[in-house]
JSON list of C-alpha atoms in Angstrom, two decimals:
[
{"chain": "A", "resi": 1, "resn": "UNK", "atom": "CA", "xyz": [-48.44, -20.82, 13.26]},
{"chain": "A", "resi": 2, "resn": "UNK", "atom": "CA", "xyz": [-51.76, -20.30, 10.95]},
{"chain": "A", "resi": 3, "resn": "UNK", "atom": "CA", "xyz": [-50.10, -17.41, 9.05]},
{"chain": "A", "resi": 4, "resn": "UNK", "atom": "CA", "xyz": [-47.26, -20.06, 8.10]},
{"chain": "A", "resi": 5, "resn": "UNK", "atom": "CA", "xyz": [-49.78, -22.55, 6.71]},
{"chain": "A", "resi": 6, "resn": "UNK", "atom": "CA", "xyz": [-51.35, -20.04, 4.88]},
{"chain": "A", "resi": 7, "resn": "UNK", "atom": "CA", "xyz": [-48.16, -18.92, 3.29]},
{"chain": "A", "resi": 8, "resn": "UNK", "atom": "CA", "xyz": [-47.05, -22.38, 2.51]},
{"chain": "A", "resi": 9, "resn": "UNK", "atom": "CA", "xyz": [-50.49, -23.05, 0.88]},
{"chain": "A", "resi": 10, "resn": "UNK", "atom": "CA", "xyz": [-50.53, -19.87, -1.15]},
{"chain": "A", "resi": 11, "resn": "UNK", "atom": "CA", "xyz": [-46.78, -20.75, -2.24]},
{"chain": "A", "resi": 12, "resn": "UNK", "atom": "CA", "xyz": [-48.05, -24.61, -3.24]},
{"chain": "A", "resi": 13, "resn": "UNK", "atom": "CA", "xyz": [-50.98, -22.77, -5.31]},
{"chain": "A", "resi": 14, "resn": "UNK", "atom": "CA", "xyz": [-48.47, -20.49, -7.05]},
{"chain": "A", "resi": 15, "resn": "UNK", "atom": "CA", "xyz": [-46.22, -23.15, -8.05]},
{"chain": "A", "resi": 16, "resn": "UNK", "atom": "CA", "xyz": [-48.77, -25.49, -9.20]},
{"chain": "A", "resi": 17, "resn": "UNK", "atom": "CA", "xyz": [-50.48, -22.65, -11.44]},
{"chain": "A", "resi": 18, "resn": "UNK", "atom": "CA", "xyz": [-47.11, -22.02, -12.98]},
{"chain": "A", "resi": 19, "resn": "UNK", "atom": "CA", "xyz": [-46.90, -25.71, -13.63]},
{"chain": "A", "resi": 20, "resn": "UNK", "atom": "CA", "xyz": [-50.41, -25.82, -15.22]},
{"chain": "A", "resi": 21, "resn": "UNK", "atom": "CA", "xyz": [-49.39, -22.54, -17.19]},
{"chain": "A", "resi": 22, "resn": "UNK", "atom": "CA", "xyz": [-46.42, -24.38, -18.61]},
{"chain": "A", "resi": 23, "resn": "UNK", "atom": "CA", "xyz": [-48.36, -27.48, -19.36]},
{"chain": "A", "resi": 24, "resn": "UNK", "atom": "CA", "xyz": [-51.06, -25.30, -21.23]},
{"chain": "A", "resi": 25, "resn": "UNK", "atom": "CA", "xyz": [-48.35, -23.63, -23.32]},
{"chain": "A", "resi": 26, "resn": "UNK", "atom": "CA", "xyz": [-46.64, -26.94, -24.29]},
{"chain": "A", "resi": 27, "resn": "UNK", "atom": "CA", "xyz": [-50.43, -28.22, -25.36]},
{"chain": "A", "resi": 28, "resn": "UNK", "atom": "CA", "xyz": [-50.93, -25.10, -27.47]},
{"chain": "A", "resi": 29, "resn": "UNK", "atom": "CA", "xyz": [-47.48, -25.56, -29.16]},
{"chain": "A", "resi": 30, "resn": "UNK", "atom": "CA", "xyz": [-48.29, -28.96, -29.92]},
{"chain": "A", "resi": 31, "resn": "UNK", "atom": "CA", "xyz": [-51.35, -28.03, -31.56]},
{"chain": "A", "resi": 32, "resn": "UNK", "atom": "CA", "xyz": [-49.81, -25.13, -33.50]},
{"chain": "A", "resi": 33, "resn": "UNK", "atom": "CA", "xyz": [-46.80, -27.04, -34.76]},
{"chain": "A", "resi": 34, "resn": "UNK", "atom": "CA", "xyz": [-47.39, -30.56, -34.52]},
{"chain": "A", "resi": 35, "resn": "UNK", "atom": "CA", "xyz": [-44.59, -33.13, -33.82]},
{"chain": "A", "resi": 36, "resn": "UNK", "atom": "CA", "xyz": [-42.20, -30.00, -34.53]},
{"chain": "A", "resi": 37, "resn": "UNK", "atom": "CA", "xyz": [-43.10, -28.56, -31.32]},
{"chain": "A", "resi": 38, "resn": "UNK", "atom": "CA", "xyz": [-40.45, -30.82, -29.85]},
{"chain": "A", "resi": 39, "resn": "UNK", "atom": "CA", "xyz": [-37.90, -28.68, -31.41]},
{"chain": "A", "resi": 40, "resn": "UNK", "atom": "CA", "xyz": [-38.97, -25.79, -29.24]},
{"chain": "A", "resi": 41, "resn": "UNK", "atom": "CA", "xyz": [-38.40, -27.78, -26.30]},
{"chain": "A", "resi": 42, "resn": "UNK", "atom": "CA", "xyz": [-35.44, -30.17, -26.93]},
{"chain": "A", "resi": 43, "resn": "UNK", "atom": "CA", "xyz": [-32.22, -28.79, -27.55]},
{"chain": "A", "resi": 44, "resn": "UNK", "atom": "CA", "xyz": [-30.38, -31.75, -29.32]},
{"chain": "A", "resi": 45, "resn": "UNK", "atom": "CA", "xyz": [-33.54, -33.52, -31.18]},
{"chain": "A", "resi": 46, "resn": "UNK", "atom": "CA", "xyz": [-31.28, -34.60, -34.10]},
{"chain": "A", "resi": 47, "resn": "UNK", "atom": "CA", "xyz": [-28.57, -35.78, -31.93]},
{"chain": "A", "resi": 48, "resn": "UNK", "atom": "CA", "xyz": [-27.44, -39.43, -30.60]},
{"chain": "A", "resi": 49, "resn": "UNK", "atom": "CA", "xyz": [-29.43, -39.00, -27.18]},
{"chain": "A", "resi": 50, "resn": "UNK", "atom": "CA", "xyz": [-31.53, -42.24, -27.71]},
{"chain": "A", "resi": 51, "resn": "UNK", "atom": "CA", "xyz": [-28.51, -44.24, -28.66]},
{"chain": "A", "resi": 52, "resn": "UNK", "atom": "CA", "xyz": [-26.65, -43.17, -25.53]},
{"chain": "A", "resi": 53, "resn": "UNK", "atom": "CA", "xyz": [-29.58, -43.13, -23.33]},
{"chain": "A", "resi": 54, "resn": "UNK", "atom": "CA", "xyz": [-28.63, -44.95, -20.14]},
{"chain": "A", "resi": 55, "resn": "UNK", "atom": "CA", "xyz": [-24.83, -44.29, -20.56]},
{"chain": "A", "resi": 56, "resn": "UNK", "atom": "CA", "xyz": [-24.58, -42.23, -17.34]},
{"chain": "A", "resi": 57, "resn": "UNK", "atom": "CA", "xyz": [-26.39, -45.29, -15.38]},
{"chain": "A", "resi": 58, "resn": "UNK", "atom": "CA", "xyz": [-23.78, -47.54, -16.80]},
{"chain": "A", "resi": 59, "resn": "UNK", "atom": "CA", "xyz": [-20.87, -45.03, -15.81]},
{"chain": "A", "resi": 60, "resn": "UNK", "atom": "CA", "xyz": [-21.99, -44.71, -12.42]},
{"chain": "A", "resi": 61, "resn": "UNK", "atom": "CA", "xyz": [-22.30, -48.43, -11.86]},
{"chain": "A", "resi": 62, "resn": "UNK", "atom": "CA", "xyz": [-18.54, -48.75, -13.37]},
{"chain": "A", "resi": 63, "resn": "UNK", "atom": "CA", "xyz": [-17.45, -45.87, -11.22]},
{"chain": "A", "resi": 64, "resn": "UNK", "atom": "CA", "xyz": [-19.04, -47.70, -8.07]},
{"chain": "A", "resi": 65, "resn": "UNK", "atom": "CA", "xyz": [-17.52, -51.04, -8.96]},
{"chain": "A", "resi": 66, "resn": "UNK", "atom": "CA", "xyz": [-13.97, -49.51, -9.22]},
{"chain": "A", "resi": 67, "resn": "UNK", "atom": "CA", "xyz": [-14.43, -47.53, -5.88]},
{"chain": "A", "resi": 68, "resn": "UNK", "atom": "CA", "xyz": [-15.76, -50.63, -4.11]},
{"chain": "A", "resi": 69, "resn": "UNK", "atom": "CA", "xyz": [-12.89, -52.50, -5.43]},
{"chain": "A", "resi": 70, "resn": "UNK", "atom": "CA", "xyz": [-10.07, -49.91, -4.31]},
{"chain": "A", "resi": 71, "resn": "UNK", "atom": "CA", "xyz": [-11.21, -50.22, -1.05]},
{"chain": "A", "resi": 72, "resn": "UNK", "atom": "CA", "xyz": [-11.64, -54.13, -0.55]},
{"chain": "A", "resi": 73, "resn": "UNK", "atom": "CA", "xyz": [-9.19, -56.44, 0.59]},
{"chain": "A", "resi": 74, "resn": "UNK", "atom": "CA", "xyz": [-8.39, -57.97, -2.61]},
{"chain": "A", "resi": 75, "resn": "UNK", "atom": "CA", "xyz": [-4.59, -58.24, -3.01]},
{"chain": "A", "resi": 76, "resn": "UNK", "atom": "CA", "xyz": [-4.50, -56.00, -6.05]},
{"chain": "A", "resi": 77, "resn": "UNK", "atom": "CA", "xyz": [-6.32, -53.23, -4.15]},
{"chain": "A", "resi": 78, "resn": "UNK", "atom": "CA", "xyz": [-4.16, -53.41, -1.12]},
{"chain": "A", "resi": 79, "resn": "UNK", "atom": "CA", "xyz": [-1.08, -53.42, -3.50]},
{"chain": "A", "resi": 80, "resn": "UNK", "atom": "CA", "xyz": [-2.63, -50.13, -5.08]},
{"chain": "A", "resi": 81, "resn": "UNK", "atom": "CA", "xyz": [-3.41, -48.64, -1.74]},
{"chain": "A", "resi": 82, "resn": "UNK", "atom": "CA", "xyz": [0.02, -49.31, -0.21]},
{"chain": "A", "resi": 83, "resn": "UNK", "atom": "CA", "xyz": [1.87, -47.62, -3.30]},
{"chain": "A", "resi": 84, "resn": "UNK", "atom": "CA", "xyz": [-0.77, -44.82, -3.51]},
{"chain": "A", "resi": 85, "resn": "UNK", "atom": "CA", "xyz": [0.20, -43.68, 0.18]},
{"chain": "A", "resi": 86, "resn": "UNK", "atom": "CA", "xyz": [-1.70, -40.65, 1.18]},
{"chain": "A", "resi": 87, "resn": "UNK", "atom": "CA", "xyz": [-3.18, -39.79, -2.25]},
{"chain": "A", "resi": 88, "resn": "UNK", "atom": "CA", "xyz": [-6.93, -40.04, -2.59]},
{"chain": "A", "resi": 89, "resn": "UNK", "atom": "CA", "xyz": [-8.73, -43.04, -4.09]},
{"chain": "A", "resi": 90, "resn": "UNK", "atom": "CA", "xyz": [-11.42, -40.96, -5.53]},
{"chain": "A", "resi": 91, "resn": "UNK", "atom": "CA", "xyz": [-8.93, -39.21, -8.23]},
{"chain": "A", "resi": 92, "resn": "UNK", "atom": "CA", "xyz": [-7.57, -42.57, -8.94]},
{"chain": "A", "resi": 93, "resn": "UNK", "atom": "CA", "xyz": [-11.18, -44.34, -9.30]},
{"chain": "A", "resi": 94, "resn": "UNK", "atom": "CA", "xyz": [-12.04, -41.29, -11.81]},
{"chain": "A", "resi": 95, "resn": "UNK", "atom": "CA", "xyz": [-9.12, -41.74, -13.92]},
{"chain": "A", "resi": 96, "resn": "UNK", "atom": "CA", "xyz": [-9.42, -45.61, -13.94]},
{"chain": "A", "resi": 97, "resn": "UNK", "atom": "CA", "xyz": [-13.17, -45.09, -15.15]},
{"chain": "A", "resi": 98, "resn": "UNK", "atom": "CA", "xyz": [-11.88, -42.98, -18.20]},
{"chain": "A", "resi": 99, "resn": "UNK", "atom": "CA", "xyz": [-9.36, -45.92, -18.93]},
{"chain": "A", "resi": 100, "resn": "UNK", "atom": "CA", "xyz": [-12.11, -48.57, -18.98]},
{"chain": "A", "resi": 101, "resn": "UNK", "atom": "CA", "xyz": [-14.09, -46.64, -21.06]},
{"chain": "A", "resi": 102, "resn": "UNK", "atom": "CA", "xyz": [-11.43, -47.25, -23.73]},
{"chain": "A", "resi": 103, "resn": "UNK", "atom": "CA", "xyz": [-12.77, -49.34, -26.80]},
{"chain": "A", "resi": 104, "resn": "UNK", "atom": "CA", "xyz": [-9.65, -50.91, -27.81]},
{"chain": "A", "resi": 105, "resn": "UNK", "atom": "CA", "xyz": [-8.72, -53.61, -25.27]},
{"chain": "A", "resi": 106, "resn": "UNK", "atom": "CA", "xyz": [-5.08, -53.65, -25.85]},
{"chain": "A", "resi": 107, "resn": "UNK", "atom": "CA", "xyz": [-4.87, -49.98, -25.05]},
{"chain": "A", "resi": 108, "resn": "UNK", "atom": "CA", "xyz": [-6.62, -50.33, -21.93]},
{"chain": "A", "resi": 109, "resn": "UNK", "atom": "CA", "xyz": [-3.95, -51.75, -20.15]},
{"chain": "A", "resi": 110, "resn": "UNK", "atom": "CA", "xyz": [-1.23, -49.21, -21.09]},
{"chain": "A", "resi": 111, "resn": "UNK", "atom": "CA", "xyz": [-3.68, -46.43, -20.13]},
{"chain": "A", "resi": 112, "resn": "UNK", "atom": "CA", "xyz": [-4.06, -47.85, -16.58]},
{"chain": "A", "resi": 113, "resn": "UNK", "atom": "CA", "xyz": [-0.51, -48.39, -16.24]},
{"chain": "A", "resi": 114, "resn": "UNK", "atom": "CA", "xyz": [0.26, -44.89, -17.21]},
{"chain": "A", "resi": 115, "resn": "UNK", "atom": "CA", "xyz": [-2.43, -43.76, -14.72]},
{"chain": "A", "resi": 116, "resn": "UNK", "atom": "CA", "xyz": [-1.05, -45.60, -12.08]},
{"chain": "A", "resi": 117, "resn": "UNK", "atom": "CA", "xyz": [2.35, -44.25, -12.77]},
{"chain": "A", "resi": 118, "resn": "UNK", "atom": "CA", "xyz": [0.99, -40.75, -12.29]},
{"chain": "A", "resi": 119, "resn": "UNK", "atom": "CA", "xyz": [-0.54, -41.39, -9.18]},
{"chain": "A", "resi": 120, "resn": "UNK", "atom": "CA", "xyz": [2.38, -43.47, -7.68]},
{"chain": "A", "resi": 121, "resn": "UNK", "atom": "CA", "xyz": [5.06, -41.03, -8.85]},
{"chain": "A", "resi": 122, "resn": "UNK", "atom": "CA", "xyz": [6.98, -43.86, -10.15]},
{"chain": "A", "resi": 123, "resn": "UNK", "atom": "CA", "xyz": [7.31, -46.17, -13.26]},
{"chain": "A", "resi": 124, "resn": "UNK", "atom": "CA", "xyz": [8.79, -49.76, -12.89]},
{"chain": "A", "resi": 125, "resn": "UNK", "atom": "CA", "xyz": [8.52, -52.81, -14.69]},
{"chain": "A", "resi": 126, "resn": "UNK", "atom": "CA", "xyz": [6.14, -54.24, -12.04]},
{"chain": "A", "resi": 127, "resn": "UNK", "atom": "CA", "xyz": [3.30, -51.54, -13.18]},
{"chain": "A", "resi": 128, "resn": "UNK", "atom": "CA", "xyz": [2.24, -53.10, -16.19]},
{"chain": "A", "resi": 129, "resn": "UNK", "atom": "CA", "xyz": [1.75, -56.49, -14.59]},
{"chain": "A", "resi": 130, "resn": "UNK", "atom": "CA", "xyz": [-0.33, -54.69, -11.67]},
{"chain": "A", "resi": 131, "resn": "UNK", "atom": "CA", "xyz": [-2.44, -52.74, -14.35]},
{"chain": "A", "resi": 132, "resn": "UNK", "atom": "CA", "xyz": [-3.07, -55.98, -16.13]},
{"chain": "A", "resi": 133, "resn": "UNK", "atom": "CA", "xyz": [-4.11, -57.69, -12.62]},
{"chain": "A", "resi": 134, "resn": "UNK", "atom": "CA", "xyz": [-6.36, -54.46, -11.94]},
{"chain": "A", "resi": 135, "resn": "UNK", "atom": "CA", "xyz": [-8.02, -54.94, -15.25]},
{"chain": "A", "resi": 136, "resn": "UNK", "atom": "CA", "xyz": [-8.75, -58.47, -14.77]},
{"chain": "A", "resi": 137, "resn": "UNK", "atom": "CA", "xyz": [-10.42, -58.06, -11.28]},
{"chain": "A", "resi": 138, "resn": "UNK", "atom": "CA", "xyz": [-12.42, -55.21, -12.80]},
{"chain": "A", "resi": 139, "resn": "UNK", "atom": "CA", "xyz": [-13.56, -56.55, -15.98]}
]
């Protein structure tokens, strides 16, 4: 028991020493290179990372909203689940999220219709109405 605690303490001290050494290297690079030291630690400094900051959180909340809607008792969700049969809702939710990222509003309905047609293995006239209803519920 004591031997295990000593090993845990040694491991924690070693991890702390590595972290401290990395911080010291970063500080030394800052002193040597000034603000340009960022180029040593960040791959895409000149990219659009600042403009796209937080898009992942938005994407996750949209995906979660789609999943919650698909399992709800809403009439549209029930119709979708009925026509989907035994196919997984997760795959449909992933594809629907991609459709909702389309910037042009007039293309979204057709993209959702095509996704529904792929997942339902059928294509009928009512599918565009169902896609439009789904978009109304999700947006």
